[in-house]
Structures are given as structure tokens and as C-alpha cells.
Short mmCIF file of C-alpha atoms and ligand atoms in Angstrom, two decimals:
data_model
loop_
_atom_site.label_atom_id
_atom_site.label_comp_id
_atom_site.label_asym_id
_atom_site.label_seq_id
_atom_site.Cartn_x
_atom_site.Cartn_y
_atom_site.Cartn_z
CA UNK A 1 179.51 41.09 -74.65
CA UNK A 2 179.70 39.35 -78.02
CA UNK A 3 176.67 39.50 -80.32
CA UNK A 4 176.25 37.96 -83.76
CA UNK A 5 173.54 39.26 -86.08
CA UNK A 6 172.37 36.65 -88.56
CA UNK A 7 170.36 38.13 -91.41
CA UNK A 8 169.59 37.77 -95.09
CA UNK A 9 170.62 41.29 -96.14
CA UNK A 10 172.73 44.20 -94.91
CA UNK A 11 173.35 47.67 -96.25
CA UNK A 12 175.73 48.76 -97.88
CA UNK A 13 176.40 45.30 -99.33
CA UNK A 14 172.91 44.37 -100.45
CA UNK A 15 169.39 45.43 -99.45
CA UNK A 16 165.82 45.09 -100.57
CA UNK A 17 164.20 47.01 -97.72
CA UNK A 18 164.21 48.04 -94.09
CA UNK A 19 165.91 44.89 -92.76
CA UNK A 20 168.98 45.75 -94.84
CA UNK A 21 169.04 49.29 -93.43
CA UNK A 22 168.80 47.99 -89.86
CA UNK A 23 171.68 45.54 -90.39
CA UNK A 24 173.81 48.40 -91.70
CA UNK A 25 173.14 50.74 -88.80
CA UNK A 26 172.20 48.98 -85.54
CA UNK A 27 175.44 46.91 -85.29
CA UNK A 28 177.50 50.07 -85.72
CA UNK A 29 175.59 51.82 -82.91
CA UNK A 30 176.01 48.79 -80.62
CA UNK A 31 179.73 48.71 -81.37
CA UNK A 32 179.92 52.32 -80.16
CA UNK A 33 178.39 51.12 -76.87
CA UNK A 34 181.22 48.66 -76.44
CA UNK A 35 179.54 45.49 -77.71
CA UNK A 36 181.69 43.15 -79.83
CA UNK A 37 179.17 42.87 -82.62
CA UNK A 38 179.48 41.01 -85.91
CA UNK A 39 177.08 40.29 -88.73
CA UNK A 40 176.69 37.32 -91.05
CA UNK A 41 174.79 37.27 -94.37
CA UNK A 42 174.92 35.10 -97.53
CA UNK A 43 177.45 36.02 -100.20
CA UNK A 44 175.00 36.85 -102.97
CA UNK A 45 175.90 37.43 -106.61
CA UNK A 46 174.39 40.95 -106.47
CA UNK A 47 176.48 42.32 -103.61
CA UNK A 48 177.76 45.69 -104.83
CA UNK A 49 180.77 45.05 -107.07
CA UNK A 50 183.12 47.56 -105.48
CA UNK A 51 182.56 45.94 -102.06
CA UNK A 52 182.50 42.37 -103.31
CA UNK A 53 186.01 42.71 -104.63
CA UNK A 54 187.25 43.74 -101.20
CA UNK A 55 185.90 40.75 -99.28
CA UNK A 56 188.71 38.66 -97.80
CA UNK A 57 188.61 34.89 -97.91
CA UNK A 58 188.92 33.36 -94.41
CA UNK A 59 188.54 29.59 -94.83
CA UNK A 60 186.26 26.85 -96.12
CA UNK A 61 184.70 23.70 -94.71
CA UNK A 62 181.60 21.65 -95.43
CA UNK A 63 178.09 21.96 -94.02
CA UNK A 64 175.53 19.18 -94.05
CA UNK A 65 172.17 19.74 -95.68
CA UNK A 66 170.23 16.55 -94.91
CA UNK A 67 172.34 13.71 -96.34
CA UNK A 68 174.60 15.98 -98.45
CA UNK A 69 177.75 17.84 -97.57
CA UNK A 70 177.99 21.25 -99.20
CA UNK A 71 180.94 23.57 -99.64
CA UNK A 72 180.85 26.60 -97.34
CA UNK A 73 183.31 29.43 -97.78
CA UNK A 74 183.73 32.28 -95.29
CA UNK A 75 184.63 35.79 -96.36
CA UNK A 76 184.90 38.86 -94.18
CA UNK A 77 185.02 42.63 -94.40
CA UNK A 78 185.24 45.34 -91.76
CA UNK A 79 182.75 48.15 -92.25
CA UNK A 80 182.61 51.09 -89.85
CA UNK A 81 184.04 49.14 -86.93
CA UNK A 82 181.91 46.03 -87.45
CA UNK A 83 183.07 42.74 -88.98
CA UNK A 84 180.67 41.43 -91.62
CA UNK A 85 180.93 37.75 -92.58
CA UNK A 86 179.67 36.30 -95.84
CA UNK A 87 178.66 32.68 -96.29
CA UNK A 88 179.67 31.50 -99.73
CA UNK A 89 178.17 28.70 -101.78
CA UNK A 90 177.79 29.46 -105.47
CA UNK A 91 175.12 26.85 -106.06
CA UNK A 92 172.85 28.52 -103.49
CA UNK A 93 173.72 32.20 -103.74
CA UNK A 94 175.34 32.93 -107.08
CA UNK A 95 171.98 33.90 -108.57
CA UNK A 96 170.31 37.22 -109.30
CA UNK A 97 168.19 38.69 -106.50
CA UNK A 98 167.87 37.46 -102.96
CA UNK A 99 164.67 35.50 -102.44
CA UNK A 100 161.78 33.99 -104.33
CA UNK A 101 163.45 30.83 -105.67
CA UNK A 102 161.73 27.44 -105.63
CA UNK A 103 164.46 26.10 -103.35
CA UNK A 104 164.56 28.98 -100.82
CA UNK A 105 163.90 26.45 -98.05
CA UNK A 106 167.06 24.56 -98.95
CA UNK A 107 169.13 27.72 -99.50
CA UNK A 108 168.31 29.08 -96.06
CA UNK A 109 168.46 25.69 -94.35
CA UNK A 110 172.06 25.62 -95.55
CA UNK A 111 172.63 29.21 -94.43
CA UNK A 112 171.20 28.60 -90.93
CA UNK A 113 173.41 25.59 -90.29
CA UNK A 114 176.39 27.42 -91.79
CA UNK A 115 175.85 30.27 -89.29
CA UNK A 116 176.23 27.85 -86.39
CA UNK A 117 179.13 25.96 -87.95
CA UNK A 118 181.23 28.96 -88.93
CA UNK A 119 181.46 30.48 -85.45
CA UNK A 120 183.16 27.31 -84.25
CA UNK A 121 185.36 27.24 -87.34
CA UNK A 122 186.65 30.75 -86.62
CA UNK A 123 186.61 30.07 -82.88
CA UNK A 124 184.55 33.10 -81.96
CA UNK A 125 181.94 32.31 -79.36
CA UNK A 126 179.07 34.81 -79.23
CA UNK A 127 177.08 35.22 -76.02
CA UNK A 128 174.01 35.80 -78.13
CA UNK A 129 172.81 35.43 -81.71
CA UNK A 130 170.21 37.93 -82.88
CA UNK A 131 168.25 36.29 -85.71
CA UNK A 132 166.10 38.30 -88.09
CA UNK A 133 162.97 37.12 -89.88
CA UNK A 134 162.22 33.67 -91.30
CA UNK A 135 165.47 33.40 -93.25
CA UNK A 136 167.31 32.84 -89.97
CA UNK A 137 164.47 31.22 -88.02
CA UNK A 138 165.99 27.75 -87.93
CA UNK A 139 169.12 28.94 -86.10
CA UNK A 140 167.42 28.78 -82.66
CA UNK A 141 165.83 25.45 -83.63
CA UNK A 142 169.13 23.84 -84.64
CA UNK A 143 170.87 25.34 -81.64
CA UNK A 144 168.39 23.90 -79.16
CA UNK A 145 167.72 20.55 -80.80
CA UNK A 146 171.34 19.73 -81.68
CA UNK A 147 174.15 22.13 -81.06
CA UNK A 148 173.67 22.90 -77.38
CA UNK A 149 174.88 19.40 -76.58
CA UNK A 150 178.30 20.64 -77.62
CA UNK A 151 180.10 22.65 -74.89
CA UNK A 152 181.03 25.39 -77.39
CA UNK A 153 177.36 26.23 -78.00
CA UNK A 154 175.83 25.36 -74.66
CA UNK A 155 175.61 28.91 -73.29
CA UNK A 156 174.68 30.79 -76.48
CA UNK A 157 171.34 32.63 -76.20
CA UNK A 158 169.14 33.76 -79.09
CA UNK A 159 166.94 36.76 -79.79
CA UNK A 160 164.54 36.58 -82.72
CA UNK A 161 163.57 39.92 -84.27
CA UNK A 162 160.40 40.20 -86.33
CA UNK A 163 160.76 42.72 -89.13
CA UNK A 164 157.68 41.49 -90.95
CA UNK A 165 155.33 38.75 -89.72
CA UNK A 166 153.80 38.38 -93.18
CA UNK A 167 156.70 36.27 -94.46
CA UNK A 168 156.57 32.95 -92.65
CA UNK A 169 159.08 30.82 -94.54
CA UNK A 170 156.64 27.91 -94.82
CA UNK A 171 157.75 24.73 -96.56
CA UNK A 172 156.63 21.14 -96.98
CA UNK A 173 157.06 18.88 -93.90
CA UNK A 174 159.54 16.90 -96.02
CA UNK A 175 162.18 19.57 -95.33
CA UNK A 176 162.63 18.23 -91.80
CA UNK A 177 164.24 14.93 -92.88
CA UNK A 178 165.59 16.13 -96.21
CA UNK A 179 167.26 19.39 -95.19
CA UNK A 180 167.86 18.96 -91.48
CA UNK A 181 168.11 15.21 -90.97
CA UNK A 182 165.28 15.30 -88.38
CA UNK A 183 162.24 13.13 -87.88
CA UNK A 184 158.75 14.68 -87.86
CA UNK A 185 158.61 15.32 -84.13
CA UNK A 186 159.03 19.15 -84.33
CA UNK A 187 156.08 19.17 -86.71
CA UNK A 188 153.92 16.80 -84.69
CA UNK A 189 154.53 18.60 -81.41
CA UNK A 190 153.67 21.89 -83.11
CA UNK A 191 156.93 23.68 -82.37
CA UNK A 192 157.69 24.48 -86.02
CA UNK A 193 154.24 23.75 -87.44
CA UNK A 194 152.00 26.33 -89.04
CA UNK A 195 148.92 25.30 -91.04
CA UNK A 196 150.39 21.87 -91.68
CA UNK A 197 153.69 23.22 -93.01
CA UNK A 198 157.11 23.71 -91.44
CA UNK A 199 157.50 27.44 -90.80
CA UNK A 200 161.03 28.72 -90.23
CA UNK A 201 159.48 31.83 -88.66
CA UNK A 202 157.45 29.86 -86.13
CA UNK A 203 160.51 27.73 -85.33
CA UNK A 204 162.55 30.84 -84.60
CA UNK A 205 159.82 32.36 -82.44
CA UNK A 206 159.37 29.14 -80.49
CA UNK A 207 162.98 28.21 -79.78
CA UNK A 208 164.50 31.65 -79.17
CA UNK A 209 165.05 33.10 -75.69
CA UNK A 210 163.54 36.49 -76.50
CA UNK A 211 161.35 37.95 -79.26
CA UNK A 212 161.62 41.54 -80.38
CA UNK A 213 159.85 43.49 -83.04
CA UNK A 214 160.55 46.88 -84.50
CA UNK A 215 157.99 49.13 -82.82
CA UNK A 216 155.81 49.14 -79.72
CA UNK A 217 152.53 49.42 -81.56
CA UNK A 218 153.38 46.51 -83.87
CA UNK A 219 154.34 44.45 -80.81
CA UNK A 220 150.77 44.96 -79.57
CA UNK A 221 149.10 44.64 -82.96
CA UNK A 222 150.57 41.22 -83.79
CA UNK A 223 148.86 39.79 -80.72
CA UNK A 224 145.48 40.47 -82.39
CA UNK A 225 143.78 38.45 -85.16
CA UNK A 226 143.80 41.49 -87.48
CA UNK A 227 147.59 41.69 -87.61
CA UNK A 228 148.72 38.36 -86.20
CA UNK A 229 148.94 36.41 -89.49
CA UNK A 230 147.51 33.35 -87.75
CA UNK A 231 150.19 33.54 -85.06
CA UNK A 232 148.36 35.94 -82.72
CA UNK A 233 147.31 33.26 -80.24
CA UNK A 234 150.82 31.88 -80.17
CA UNK A 235 152.28 35.38 -79.71
CA UNK A 236 149.83 36.14 -76.90
CA UNK A 237 151.09 33.03 -75.17
CA UNK A 238 154.64 34.35 -75.58
CA UNK A 239 153.86 37.96 -74.70
CA UNK A 240 156.13 37.88 -71.66
CA UNK A 241 159.04 37.35 -74.05
CA UNK A 242 157.92 39.86 -76.69
CA UNK A 243 159.21 43.41 -76.73
CA UNK A 244 159.02 46.30 -79.19
CA UNK A 245 162.09 48.45 -79.88
CA UNK A 246 161.59 51.08 -82.54
CA UNK A 247 164.05 51.24 -85.42
CA UNK A 248 166.16 54.28 -86.09
CA UNK A 249 167.98 55.35 -89.24
CA UNK A 250 171.66 55.91 -89.89
CA UNK A 251 172.11 59.65 -89.36
CA UNK A 252 175.42 59.65 -91.27
CA UNK A 253 173.94 57.88 -94.26
CA UNK A 254 170.84 60.07 -94.35
CA UNK A 255 171.96 63.63 -93.73
CA UNK A 256 170.69 66.41 -96.00
CA UNK A 257 173.55 68.60 -94.84
CA UNK A 258 176.28 66.56 -96.50
CA UNK A 259 174.51 63.92 -98.57
CA UNK A 260 176.58 63.54 -101.74
CA UNK A 261 173.69 61.97 -103.65
CA UNK A 262 171.33 64.97 -103.60
CA UNK A 263 171.44 68.10 -105.78
CA UNK A 264 171.71 70.76 -103.08
CA UNK A 265 172.56 70.29 -99.43
CA UNK A 266 170.42 71.93 -96.78
CA UNK A 267 169.72 71.82 -93.06
CA UNK A 268 167.12 73.06 -90.66
CA UNK A 269 168.47 76.61 -90.93
CA UNK A 270 168.46 76.62 -94.70
CA UNK A 271 165.15 74.97 -95.55
CA UNK A 272 164.82 77.34 -98.49
CA UNK A 273 167.62 75.45 -100.27
CA UNK A 274 165.41 72.39 -100.36
CA UNK A 275 163.52 73.82 -103.33
CA UNK A 276 166.65 73.53 -105.51
CA UNK A 277 166.34 69.79 -105.11
CA UNK A 278 162.76 69.94 -106.34
CA UNK A 279 163.63 71.99 -109.43
CA UNK A 280 166.60 69.77 -110.33
CA UNK A 281 164.62 66.57 -109.85
CA UNK A 282 161.79 67.95 -112.00
CA UNK A 283 164.35 68.59 -114.74
CA UNK A 284 165.91 65.13 -114.37
CA UNK A 285 162.56 63.36 -114.49
CA UNK A 286 161.11 65.48 -117.29
CA UNK A 287 158.42 67.12 -115.17
CA UNK A 288 157.59 70.85 -115.59
CA UNK A 289 159.84 72.95 -113.32
CA UNK A 290 157.40 74.56 -110.92
CA UNK A 291 158.69 75.44 -107.51
CA UNK A 292 155.34 76.08 -105.84
CA UNK A 293 153.60 72.93 -107.04
CA UNK A 294 153.49 70.46 -104.16
CA UNK A 295 155.52 67.36 -104.96
CA UNK A 296 154.51 64.10 -103.31
CA UNK A 297 156.90 61.13 -103.10
CA UNK A 298 156.32 57.40 -102.84
CA UNK A 299 159.36 55.13 -102.38
CA UNK A 300 158.22 51.66 -101.61
CA UNK A 301 157.79 48.04 -102.46
CA UNK A 302 154.69 48.13 -104.65
CA UNK A 303 152.50 45.69 -102.75
CA UNK A 304 149.14 45.51 -101.06
CA UNK A 305 150.85 45.94 -97.65
CA UNK A 306 152.11 49.38 -98.65
CA UNK A 307 148.63 50.72 -99.39
CA UNK A 308 149.00 50.78 -103.18
CA UNK A 309 145.31 49.92 -103.58
CA UNK A 310 144.28 53.03 -101.67
CA UNK A 311 146.47 55.18 -103.87
CA UNK A 312 145.20 53.59 -107.09
CA UNK A 313 141.60 54.16 -105.97
CA UNK A 314 141.89 57.88 -105.33
CA UNK A 315 144.78 59.03 -107.51
CA UNK A 316 142.74 60.21 -110.50
CA UNK A 317 140.77 62.51 -108.21
CA UNK A 318 143.94 63.83 -106.62
CA UNK A 319 145.62 64.44 -109.95
CA UNK A 320 142.90 66.94 -110.92
CA UNK A 321 144.77 69.28 -108.60
CA UNK A 322 148.03 71.08 -109.26
CA UNK A 323 150.40 68.49 -107.79
CA UNK A 324 153.25 66.25 -108.90
CA UNK A 325 153.65 62.64 -107.85
CA UNK A 326 157.04 60.90 -107.99
CA UNK A 327 156.99 57.13 -107.57
CA UNK A 328 160.02 54.88 -107.07
CA UNK A 329 159.43 51.21 -106.48
CA UNK A 330 159.22 47.66 -107.66
CA UNK A 331 156.80 44.94 -106.71
CA UNK A 332 153.60 43.35 -107.93
CA UNK A 333 153.25 43.48 -111.70
CA UNK A 334 149.76 44.93 -111.55
CA UNK A 335 150.81 47.99 -109.51
CA UNK A 336 153.94 48.50 -111.62
CA UNK A 337 151.81 48.59 -114.78
CA UNK A 338 149.14 50.78 -113.18
CA UNK A 339 151.71 53.39 -112.13
CA UNK A 340 153.42 53.31 -115.54
CA UNK A 341 150.02 53.87 -117.11
CA UNK A 342 149.42 56.77 -114.73
CA UNK A 343 152.59 58.47 -115.97
CA UNK A 344 151.41 57.88 -119.54
CA UNK A 345 148.09 59.56 -118.79
CA UNK A 346 149.51 62.44 -116.72
CA UNK A 347 152.99 63.08 -118.18
CA UNK A 348 153.19 66.55 -116.59
CA UNK A 349 152.21 65.34 -113.16
CA UNK A 350 153.45 61.81 -112.62
CA UNK A 351 156.88 60.24 -112.81
CA UNK A 352 156.81 56.47 -112.26
CA UNK A 353 160.24 54.94 -111.82
CA UNK A 354 159.87 51.18 -111.68
CA UNK A 355 163.29 50.15 -110.40
CA UNK A 356 165.42 49.93 -107.26
CA UNK A 357 167.70 52.97 -107.22
CA UNK A 358 169.32 54.24 -104.03
CA UNK A 359 170.60 57.48 -105.56
CA UNK A 360 167.21 58.41 -106.96
CA UNK A 361 165.67 57.55 -103.57
CA UNK A 362 167.89 60.12 -101.83
CA UNK A 363 167.03 62.73 -104.46
CA UNK A 364 163.31 62.11 -103.99
CA UNK A 365 163.48 62.36 -100.19
CA UNK A 366 165.32 65.68 -100.57
CA UNK A 367 163.07 67.09 -103.30
CA UNK A 368 159.55 66.20 -102.23
CA UNK A 369 157.26 68.22 -99.98
CA UNK A 370 155.25 65.23 -98.80
CA UNK A 371 155.86 61.51 -98.52
CA UNK A 372 153.12 58.88 -98.77
CA UNK A 373 152.96 55.76 -96.60
CA UNK A 374 149.33 54.64 -96.37
CA UNK A 375 150.28 51.11 -95.26
CA UNK A 376 147.83 48.36 -94.37
CA UNK A 377 150.31 47.40 -91.67
CA UNK A 378 153.83 48.61 -91.00
CA UNK A 379 156.13 46.88 -88.48
CA UNK A 380 158.24 50.04 -88.22
CA UNK A 381 158.77 51.67 -91.59
CA UNK A 382 161.95 53.51 -92.43
CA UNK A 383 160.68 55.54 -95.35
CA UNK A 384 158.85 57.96 -93.06
CA UNK A 385 161.93 58.36 -90.83
CA UNK A 386 164.16 59.20 -93.78
CA UNK A 387 161.50 61.56 -95.11
CA UNK A 388 161.38 63.40 -91.75
CA UNK A 389 165.12 63.86 -91.86
CA UNK A 390 164.87 65.50 -95.31
CA UNK A 391 161.88 67.68 -94.42
CA UNK A 392 159.49 65.73 -96.65
CA UNK A 393 156.33 65.57 -94.56
CA UNK A 394 155.02 62.03 -94.08
CA UNK A 395 151.35 61.28 -94.73
CA UNK A 396 150.76 57.93 -93.08
CA UNK A 397 148.14 55.49 -91.97
CA UNK A 398 148.31 55.32 -88.18
CA UNK A 399 149.49 51.76 -87.75
CA UNK A 400 152.57 50.05 -86.31
CA UNK A 401 155.74 52.10 -86.39
CA UNK A 402 154.04 54.82 -88.41
CA UNK A 403 151.82 55.50 -85.41
CA UNK A 404 154.82 55.53 -83.06
CA UNK A 405 156.97 57.92 -85.07
CA UNK A 406 154.56 60.38 -86.69
CA UNK A 407 152.56 62.81 -84.57
CA UNK A 408 149.70 64.15 -86.67
CA UNK A 409 149.66 67.90 -87.17
CA UNK A 410 147.27 69.84 -84.97
CA UNK A 411 146.40 73.18 -86.57
CA UNK A 412 145.24 74.66 -83.25
CA UNK A 413 148.54 74.43 -81.43
CA UNK A 414 150.82 73.94 -84.45
CA UNK A 415 152.31 70.73 -83.08
CA UNK A 416 153.05 67.76 -85.35
CA UNK A 417 155.61 66.34 -87.76
CA UNK A 418 153.25 64.75 -90.29
CA UNK A 419 149.69 63.80 -91.17
CA UNK A 420 147.84 60.65 -90.24
CA UNK A 421 144.59 58.85 -90.97
CA UNK A 422 143.07 55.85 -89.23
CA UNK A 423 141.00 53.55 -91.42
CA UNK A 424 142.32 51.69 -94.46
CA UNK A 425 140.07 53.62 -96.80
CA UNK A 426 140.92 55.64 -99.91
CA UNK A 427 138.49 58.45 -99.05
CA UNK A 428 140.27 59.02 -95.75
CA UNK A 429 143.59 59.08 -97.60
CA UNK A 430 142.17 61.58 -100.08
CA UNK A 431 140.85 63.79 -97.28
CA UNK A 432 144.12 63.86 -95.38
CA UNK A 433 146.13 64.72 -98.51
CA UNK A 434 143.66 67.52 -99.28
CA UNK A 435 144.08 68.77 -95.74
CA UNK A 436 147.88 68.66 -96.05
CA UNK A 437 147.65 70.56 -99.34
CA UNK A 438 145.63 73.28 -97.61
CA UNK A 439 148.25 73.65 -94.88
CA UNK A 440 150.97 73.63 -97.55
CA UNK A 441 149.59 76.91 -98.87
CA UNK A 442 150.31 78.56 -95.52
CA UNK A 443 154.08 78.90 -95.79
CA UNK A 444 154.64 79.74 -92.13
CA UNK A 445 152.64 76.79 -90.89
CA UNK A 446 154.32 74.47 -93.41
CA UNK A 447 157.85 75.57 -92.51
CA UNK A 448 156.95 75.04 -88.88
CA UNK A 449 156.00 71.42 -89.69
CA UNK A 450 159.22 70.96 -91.66
CA UNK A 451 161.23 72.17 -88.69
CA UNK A 452 159.47 69.74 -86.35
CA UNK A 453 160.01 66.94 -88.85
CA UNK A 454 163.72 67.68 -89.19
CA UNK A 455 164.04 68.01 -85.42
CA UNK A 456 162.49 64.59 -84.72
CA UNK A 457 165.14 62.33 -83.24
CA UNK A 458 165.13 58.96 -84.95
CA UNK A 459 168.83 58.18 -84.67
CA UNK A 460 169.84 54.74 -83.47
CA UNK A 461 171.39 55.81 -80.15
CA UNK A 462 168.35 55.37 -77.90
CA UNK A 463 167.21 52.12 -79.46
CA UNK A 464 170.72 50.65 -79.49
CA UNK A 465 170.85 51.23 -75.73
CA UNK A 466 167.58 49.37 -75.34
CA UNK A 467 168.95 46.44 -77.34
CA UNK A 468 172.08 46.37 -75.20
CA UNK A 469 170.02 46.40 -72.02
CA UNK A 470 167.83 43.62 -73.38
CA UNK A 471 170.83 41.49 -74.41
CA UNK A 472 172.33 41.81 -70.94
CA UNK A 473 169.09 40.61 -69.41
CA UNK A 474 168.82 37.65 -71.78
CA UNK A 475 172.46 36.59 -71.40
CA UNK A 476 172.21 36.66 -67.63
CA UNK A 477 168.91 34.81 -67.55
CA UNK A 478 169.36 31.27 -66.26
P1 ADP B 501 160.12 47.53 -96.10
O1 ADP B 501 158.83 46.94 -95.60
O2 ADP B 501 160.23 47.38 -97.59
O3 ADP B 501 161.32 47.04 -95.36
P2 ADP B 501 160.77 50.14 -94.97
O4 ADP B 501 160.08 51.46 -95.04
O5 ADP B 501 161.05 49.62 -93.61
O6 ADP B 501 159.94 49.11 -95.85
O7 ADP B 501 162.18 50.25 -95.71
C1 ADP B 501 162.27 50.49 -97.07
C2 ADP B 501 163.69 50.92 -97.39
O8 ADP B 501 163.99 50.58 -98.73
C3 ADP B 501 163.88 52.43 -97.29
O9 ADP B 501 165.24 52.71 -97.03
C4 ADP B 501 163.51 52.88 -98.70
O10 ADP B 501 164.07 54.12 -99.02
C5 ADP B 501 164.14 51.77 -99.51
N1 ADP B 501 163.50 51.52 -100.81
C6 ADP B 501 162.29 50.93 -101.03
N2 ADP B 501 162.06 50.83 -102.37
C7 ADP B 501 163.13 51.38 -102.98
C8 ADP B 501 163.50 51.57 -104.37
N3 ADP B 501 162.69 51.17 -105.35
N4 ADP B 501 164.68 52.15 -104.64
C9 ADP B 501 165.50 52.54 -103.63
N5 ADP B 501 165.22 52.40 -102.32
C10 ADP B 501 164.06 51.81 -101.99
#
């Protein structure tokens, strides 16, 4: 079976969050199961330099964007048994960052058509294209409205994976004629329409053969008004085609036993070595070196979704205790400034690192005792899975993938790999952290939780098998 992943980011080339991690790990696991899997992403300016230099030029051709013809170069690189393709156009992608430009609609309209054009150019015919989030949502639309008339494309199926329903890729109706050369019919008949705009996400959901999302709970949640982002009714109508498959993490990439990025390696039989990571990180970040002081980590986009408001509301109360808080993240200006200010007010207790830094992220996972993820909603969440692997105990709000992967500690039978609270409320967050701090003082109980955390299996193997099974079903569906 031949599967093409179309996405807007992929680790180790470039990533801003969980989608990038998934594109770096799931294809590799599918390849191990015998699937001929390839990945295509844009060739951004900020792809890591050492990798960018190794990309090999394949060929170039032109791609139409409305009435214009734009240059499209193809580069490729083999990474861990998987071929990654890069769509090159300097006007669209030779800019800093990935998204957030005024012309994102045009940039990804180009990318979506380029995805369909390049497979014919290289004469590789996938059985199925797995699209991911709004940035690739128009692939199923183009395929069904135009390309399937061509024999080469006629049998290609599509899966659309939702990594975050919040981002809808909504643009003015004008994009239909200007970027795709269409009339307004897809808007008028509602198939790409959302609140009067053209939504690439809605288009992808409507025209694909199968919808997946990244956890079972999120698959249920998005069918309700609370989580459905205005698409809940539509998703209920599609529920037969909607399935949750929980994400894993790359167990080679995140392995405390031989991770080169952390200070001291450790495993489940040498949990005591973990404390060396805490002491070294304290030194690096200028915090007092205290091995018994509980250290809490937060590695996240700093946005409302990630529960930053809850943290801001209760953090002064929490910081009256003997704890240290290490923050790594970028995001909304207001949260960035609030956390910087927190470090200014509590220099011995708070380290706020407002940047994207993979090495520091690994060090924090390895060093911290607890890991905060009080999300408003969380499609899957990878932070908590990485934290489990490094014995940093997740404290999460029980929603989406957090609910599916963290079993809250039960002090009566000692079972659990983390701590959870239900309502999006800063007092509940405060209470659960206080409870975790109490258990932390009981070394036996705490080590028992660490062992359960490190023993949790969140590797990709199981989920990759589910994807393969799903693909087979979709490809064979008439
Ligand atoms: P998201 O909603 O952002 O995709 P996830 O928990 O699914 O959230 O994935 C976040 C990924 O990005 C994790 O691998 C996390 O470690 C990483 N990450 C987030 N912020 C930073 C940062 N500032 N520096 C380094 N890594 C980060």
C-alpha cells in the first residue's frame, strides 16, 4: 500500500507543535509495517540548516494558482526509511516562521495543488493521501472536483486528520475564483462554507473519504457544542466516518536512557539519577540548587487553549510554597509578559524561558518532578506523553487525549500515572497541585507513580497498526 502524508510541518525538519512530532514518527512506524509511506511539506526558510543543505533537487514545473502559473520545485530527503518531499517556491515559503501571514490562503492554496501535481510529475501513485489540518484541507476538494477526472487520480482515496479543530483556515469567498479558478458553487452548496467564509478545514472534512482525530475522547467531544467549534452538527452528521486514534511519541527520540540532550541519563531502574538533571538545570537557569524542592515544568504554546489563564490566576498562591516553576514557551504576548514578570517577582522560584528550544525542552522533561497541562481542550497532547517517559508526573485537566492517556492517581490502591482535575477552574488546579505536592513528600508513593508513568506504553506501534487497518478499509471501500 502506498500512502502520502501531506502536512505543513514535520520533525526533524521543522515543527511548531504536536503535528510536527506526529509527521516525524507515524510515517516511520507505518514503514516498519510494510507501507510505502512518503511525506510532503513546504520547503520553508527555517528548516534546520544542517538538513536543508542535504535536500536533493528532483525537478521543477509550474502550478496554477487561479490565473497565475507559479514555479514549483521538488526536493527530497530520506529520513529513517521514509522519503520526505519538499515543495519549493521562494515567494511563498522563503519567509521566517510557518503561518500567520496575510496571504496564508494563497500560500496553502498553492501548496495543496502542488501536492496533487507533484505525484504525477514523479509518477508515484499513492493509494491514499492522509491530509492533516486546514493547511491541507483543499487537497480532497481539488481531488474530487477536478483531478479525479484524470485516470491517474481516479482511485486515490483521502483521509483527513484533525489535530486541532480550532484552526479552520477561513478565508474570503473570493479565494474560490482567485486561487482555485472555481465559481461560487462550493460556497453556495455549503460544502466548503463556514460562517460565510471558505474554510479549508470544512472542505477537507467534507470531501475526504474518512476523518480521523488524535484521541477517542476528542473524537466524541468535537461532536458537542462545547468543543465542536461550530462544526459539531456537521461532525455528528459525519460520525460514521469519524474515528479517534491516539497519538504516540517517538520512543527513540524521547528516551531518557540514551538522550544526548539531557544532563544525566536514567531509566526505570535508576530513577535516582533523575535528580542530577534537576540540579544541573537549576544551575543552568540560575535557580537555587535544591534537590528536594519539587520542580514543576510547563512546555507549551502560551495560549488560552493551554490553560494559561488558570495558571496565572492561582500561581501567586502556589508560589508561597517551596516549589520551583520552569516555563518554556512562546505564544500570546500577554502571557509571555506575565510569565516574564513572574520570574522578575520570584527570581528564586520561577524561570520563564520565552522561546522555542528543543534542547531545553528535553532537559526540562528530564529534570522536573511534575508537568502541567491544564488545557481547556486537548486533541491529544504530546507534552504529557513525553513527560511520562521521563518520569515527570503530568498534572492535567481531564479532557481529550489527556483523559485517554493519564490515569489519575488513587492513593487507596496506589494506581495511577498522573493527576487530573475536571472543571476548567483555577481552584481545582490549585487543589490538585497541592494534593500532588502532598504525595510528593511520600518518597515511596512518589517513586511508585514515577514507575507507572515510565512504564506507560505510548509508543507508536499500536496506533500505527490501527492506521494501517483503517487505510486498508478505506482503500478497499467502493
Ligand atoms: P500542540 O497543541 O502545541 O501541538 P502538543 O502537546 O501536542 O501541543 O505538542 C507540543 C510539542 O511541542 C511537544 O513536543 C512539546 O515538547 C513541543 N514544544 C512546545 N513548546 C515548545 C517550546 N517552546 N520549545 C520546545 N518545544 C516545545
